[in-house]
């Protein structure tokens, strides 16, 4: 995903040493063509796995997730952060700590849309410490369904997310890996090695 890596390098704004702001193409304004390519890439990686549902959490995961769902021709389901009055009963729920907002949200999905025959690809915009993906996996477990993999747009490899997900037995595929945000600089995994 060279186009994604280029965008992350050129448009990403480093906040502190741990947060990358990508409001120009992913988290506020959305680059639809790039999202389409992201969906296509996840499709190529998981197309033989019998995926029946794409699962994400609102709001930032929805753009890449819906493009993947379009490509797989399966529904895109997103966990909601507030229980609407229209959702009377029959839902799965779990608490997820937000790394960027430093608060815990209860997220829910209706039982109607996830069941034991589902093979789920979880998609999210970022992987930091893995709380969001682990929380979504708990919802899958509550439904008796199976998480086939976790597709991440931007992985911050200097945080614990991949380790925690892999320890939980989950397969992680990320399209862009950030090695460091130190010195106000986005350094990608593997960057510069070709010149070493
Ligand atoms: P985790 O749950 O893996 O610790 O963090 C992932 C979640 O937090 C994602 O859903 C994403 O919305 C948010 N997040 C974590 N790190 C970043 C970051 O550096 N930039 C942005 N924009 N969101 C992040």
Tab-separated table of C-alpha atoms and ligand atoms in Angstrom:
chain	number	residue	atom	x	y	z
A	1	UNK	CA	0.000	0.000	0.000
A	2	UNK	CA	2.487	2.593	-1.179
A	3	UNK	CA	-0.204	5.273	-1.609
A	4	UNK	CA	-1.269	4.849	2.030
A	5	UNK	CA	2.315	4.984	3.292
A	6	UNK	CA	2.933	8.154	1.265
A	7	UNK	CA	-0.193	9.786	2.724
A	8	UNK	CA	0.786	8.806	6.266
A	9	UNK	CA	4.253	10.275	5.777
A	10	UNK	CA	3.163	13.444	4.012
A	11	UNK	CA	-0.155	14.282	5.671
A	12	UNK	CA	0.246	12.705	9.123
A	13	UNK	CA	0.622	15.151	11.991
A	14	UNK	CA	2.446	13.889	15.077
A	15	UNK	CA	0.871	14.756	18.420
A	16	UNK	CA	3.161	14.134	21.366
A	17	UNK	CA	5.160	10.985	20.686
A	18	UNK	CA	2.328	8.488	20.468
A	19	UNK	CA	-0.577	9.882	18.449
A	20	UNK	CA	-0.741	10.371	14.717
A	21	UNK	CA	-3.417	12.656	13.351
A	22	UNK	CA	-4.608	11.733	9.884
A	23	UNK	CA	-7.697	13.909	9.595
A	24	UNK	CA	-6.920	14.813	5.989
A	25	UNK	CA	-7.712	11.378	4.530
A	26	UNK	CA	-8.990	8.953	7.186
A	27	UNK	CA	-10.411	10.394	10.407
A	28	UNK	CA	-12.282	13.524	9.379
A	29	UNK	CA	-12.057	14.091	5.637
A	30	UNK	CA	-11.987	10.725	3.866
A	31	UNK	CA	-10.078	9.835	0.700
A	32	UNK	CA	-12.614	7.518	-0.926
A	33	UNK	CA	-10.260	6.264	-3.645
A	34	UNK	CA	-7.668	5.330	-1.035
A	35	UNK	CA	-10.415	3.648	1.038
A	36	UNK	CA	-11.420	1.629	-2.004
A	37	UNK	CA	-7.818	0.437	-2.451
A	38	UNK	CA	-7.674	-0.424	1.256
A	39	UNK	CA	-10.839	-2.510	0.916
A	40	UNK	CA	-9.363	-4.238	-2.115
A	41	UNK	CA	-6.131	-5.049	-0.262
A	42	UNK	CA	-7.971	-6.588	2.690
A	43	UNK	CA	-10.060	-8.551	0.204
A	44	UNK	CA	-6.939	-9.975	-1.464
A	45	UNK	CA	-5.536	-10.978	1.927
A	46	UNK	CA	-8.656	-12.679	3.281
A	47	UNK	CA	-10.686	-13.655	0.202
A	48	UNK	CA	-10.227	-17.419	0.740
A	49	UNK	CA	-11.338	-17.358	4.375
A	50	UNK	CA	-15.114	-17.521	3.953
A	51	UNK	CA	-15.705	-14.113	5.540
A	52	UNK	CA	-19.406	-13.453	6.154
A	53	UNK	CA	-19.224	-10.143	8.013
A	54	UNK	CA	-16.970	-7.122	8.471
A	55	UNK	CA	-17.036	-5.727	12.013
A	56	UNK	CA	-15.730	-2.369	13.205
A	57	UNK	CA	-16.474	0.286	15.820
A	58	UNK	CA	-17.888	3.733	15.130
A	59	UNK	CA	-16.858	6.119	13.849
A	60	UNK	CA	-13.376	6.026	12.342
A	61	UNK	CA	-13.365	2.344	11.451
A	62	UNK	CA	-16.437	2.609	9.257
A	63	UNK	CA	-14.800	4.070	6.139
A	64	UNK	CA	-12.225	1.306	5.557
A	65	UNK	CA	-14.651	-1.338	6.845
A	66	UNK	CA	-17.422	-0.444	4.445
A	67	UNK	CA	-15.078	-0.536	1.475
A	68	UNK	CA	-13.874	-3.977	2.506
A	69	UNK	CA	-17.499	-5.080	2.938
A	70	UNK	CA	-18.291	-3.771	-0.533
A	71	UNK	CA	-15.483	-5.865	-1.984
A	72	UNK	CA	-16.356	-9.024	-0.020
A	73	UNK	CA	-20.038	-8.437	-0.782
A	74	UNK	CA	-20.927	-9.005	2.884
A	75	UNK	CA	-22.540	-6.660	5.438
A	76	UNK	CA	-20.503	-4.137	7.389
A	77	UNK	CA	-21.539	-4.128	11.057
A	78	UNK	CA	-20.320	-1.420	13.421
A	79	UNK	CA	-20.434	-1.469	17.203
A	80	UNK	CA	-22.287	1.550	18.577
A	81	UNK	CA	-20.964	3.615	21.432
A	82	UNK	CA	-24.418	4.516	22.770
A	83	UNK	CA	-27.486	2.328	22.969
A	84	UNK	CA	-30.228	3.872	20.847
A	85	UNK	CA	-33.790	3.681	22.157
A	86	UNK	CA	-34.708	1.718	19.031
A	87	UNK	CA	-32.501	-1.151	20.237
A	88	UNK	CA	-34.762	-2.535	22.945
A	89	UNK	CA	-33.240	-5.881	23.826
A	90	UNK	CA	-31.041	-8.619	22.501
A	91	UNK	CA	-27.577	-7.172	22.193
A	92	UNK	CA	-23.977	-8.017	22.959
A	93	UNK	CA	-21.941	-5.458	24.864
A	94	UNK	CA	-18.458	-4.853	26.195
A	95	UNK	CA	-16.357	-1.990	27.552
A	96	UNK	CA	-13.489	-0.619	25.478
A	97	UNK	CA	-10.892	1.812	26.746
A	98	UNK	CA	-10.108	4.512	24.193
A	99	UNK	CA	-6.409	5.226	23.862
A	100	UNK	CA	-6.863	8.641	22.253
A	101	UNK	CA	-9.714	9.873	24.447
A	102	UNK	CA	-8.528	8.130	27.631
A	103	UNK	CA	-12.005	7.051	28.578
A	104	UNK	CA	-13.959	3.818	28.562
A	105	UNK	CA	-16.951	3.376	26.271
A	106	UNK	CA	-19.562	0.660	26.456
A	107	UNK	CA	-20.086	-0.591	22.906
A	108	UNK	CA	-22.976	-2.697	21.714
A	109	UNK	CA	-24.193	-4.620	18.698
A	110	UNK	CA	-27.595	-6.167	18.159
A	111	UNK	CA	-27.792	-9.958	18.447
A	112	UNK	CA	-29.810	-9.793	15.257
A	113	UNK	CA	-26.724	-9.119	13.141
A	114	UNK	CA	-24.104	-11.542	14.465
A	115	UNK	CA	-24.520	-15.259	15.059
A	116	UNK	CA	-22.647	-18.502	15.490
A	117	UNK	CA	-22.279	-19.156	11.779
A	118	UNK	CA	-20.471	-15.896	11.118
A	119	UNK	CA	-16.808	-15.700	10.111
A	120	UNK	CA	-15.739	-12.191	10.953
A	121	UNK	CA	-13.026	-9.869	9.696
A	122	UNK	CA	-12.511	-7.073	12.230
A	123	UNK	CA	-11.299	-3.823	10.671
A	124	UNK	CA	-10.102	-0.656	12.376
A	125	UNK	CA	-8.294	2.503	11.386
A	126	UNK	CA	-5.490	2.296	13.981
A	127	UNK	CA	-3.864	-0.312	16.195
A	128	UNK	CA	-2.257	1.075	19.352
A	129	UNK	CA	-2.601	-1.103	22.464
A	130	UNK	CA	-5.202	-3.407	20.988
A	131	UNK	CA	-8.138	-2.571	23.273
A	132	UNK	CA	-10.566	-1.791	20.452
A	133	UNK	CA	-9.798	-4.968	18.490
A	134	UNK	CA	-9.845	-7.139	21.621
A	135	UNK	CA	-13.200	-5.612	22.593
A	136	UNK	CA	-14.658	-6.304	19.159
A	137	UNK	CA	-13.356	-9.861	19.403
A	138	UNK	CA	-15.193	-10.231	22.727
A	139	UNK	CA	-18.437	-9.297	20.944
A	140	UNK	CA	-17.699	-11.957	18.316
A	141	UNK	CA	-17.110	-14.498	21.080
A	142	UNK	CA	-20.386	-13.532	22.793
A	143	UNK	CA	-22.160	-14.270	19.515
A	144	UNK	CA	-20.442	-17.664	19.229
A	145	UNK	CA	-18.982	-16.498	15.915
A	146	UNK	CA	-15.327	-16.704	14.829
A	147	UNK	CA	-12.830	-13.904	14.260
A	148	UNK	CA	-10.870	-14.871	11.167
A	149	UNK	CA	-8.512	-11.909	11.268
A	150	UNK	CA	-7.909	-8.306	12.237
A	151	UNK	CA	-7.316	-5.826	9.410
A	152	UNK	CA	-5.681	-2.583	10.481
A	153	UNK	CA	-5.042	0.463	8.309
A	154	UNK	CA	-2.249	2.015	10.424
A	155	UNK	CA	-0.411	-0.036	13.049
A	156	UNK	CA	1.798	1.748	15.553
A	157	UNK	CA	4.366	-0.986	15.970
A	158	UNK	CA	5.967	0.681	18.985
A	159	UNK	CA	2.840	-0.053	21.033
A	160	UNK	CA	1.593	-3.351	22.421
A	161	UNK	CA	-1.419	-4.005	20.176
A	162	UNK	CA	-0.028	-6.658	17.824
A	163	UNK	CA	1.602	-8.574	20.675
A	164	UNK	CA	-1.630	-8.638	22.677
A	165	UNK	CA	-3.747	-9.678	19.699
A	166	UNK	CA	-1.337	-12.414	18.649
A	167	UNK	CA	-1.181	-13.687	22.231
A	168	UNK	CA	-4.965	-13.963	22.043
A	169	UNK	CA	-4.516	-16.168	18.967
A	170	UNK	CA	-5.667	-13.536	16.471
A	171	UNK	CA	-4.136	-13.020	13.027
A	172	UNK	CA	-3.215	-9.369	12.436
A	173	UNK	CA	-2.747	-7.787	9.039
A	174	UNK	CA	-1.802	-4.123	8.868
A	175	UNK	CA	-1.332	-2.044	5.740
A	176	UNK	CA	1.083	0.546	7.131
A	177	UNK	CA	3.362	0.077	10.129
A	178	UNK	CA	4.702	3.068	12.017
A	179	UNK	CA	7.978	2.334	13.800
A	180	UNK	CA	8.241	5.637	15.674
A	181	UNK	CA	6.738	9.088	16.049
A	182	UNK	CA	9.721	10.480	17.903
A	183	UNK	CA	11.140	13.905	17.088
A	184	UNK	CA	7.868	14.961	15.441
A	185	UNK	CA	8.742	12.567	12.661
A	186	UNK	CA	6.789	9.634	11.187
A	187	UNK	CA	9.187	6.733	10.668
A	188	UNK	CA	7.738	3.640	9.025
A	189	UNK	CA	8.893	0.080	9.672
A	190	UNK	CA	11.585	-0.826	7.163
A	191	UNK	CA	12.164	2.772	6.162
A	192	UNK	CA	15.773	3.568	5.367
A	193	UNK	CA	16.791	-0.089	5.582
A	194	UNK	CA	17.150	-0.280	1.826
A	195	UNK	CA	19.945	2.314	2.071
A	196	UNK	CA	21.661	0.662	5.025
B	1	LIG	P1	-6.160	0.649	20.665
B	1	LIG	O1	-7.528	0.231	21.098
B	1	LIG	O2	-5.480	-0.357	19.775
B	1	LIG	O3	-5.290	1.065	21.812
B	1	LIG	O4	-6.338	1.977	19.807
B	1	LIG	C1	-7.009	1.910	18.590
B	1	LIG	C2	-8.156	2.858	18.559
B	1	LIG	O5	-7.800	4.132	19.087
B	1	LIG	C3	-8.591	3.092	17.130
B	1	LIG	O6	-9.956	2.775	17.057
B	1	LIG	C4	-8.342	4.551	16.840
B	1	LIG	O7	-9.561	5.205	16.588
B	1	LIG	C5	-7.725	5.121	18.094
B	1	LIG	N1	-6.286	5.454	17.915
B	1	LIG	C6	-5.246	4.870	18.561
B	1	LIG	N2	-4.099	5.477	18.243
B	1	LIG	C7	-4.404	6.448	17.365
B	1	LIG	C8	-3.614	7.423	16.674
B	1	LIG	O8	-2.389	7.539	16.798
B	1	LIG	N3	-4.293	8.268	15.845
B	1	LIG	C9	-5.643	8.196	15.672
B	1	LIG	N4	-6.199	9.070	14.832
B	1	LIG	N5	-6.426	7.306	16.315
B	1	LIG	C10	-5.805	6.436	17.153
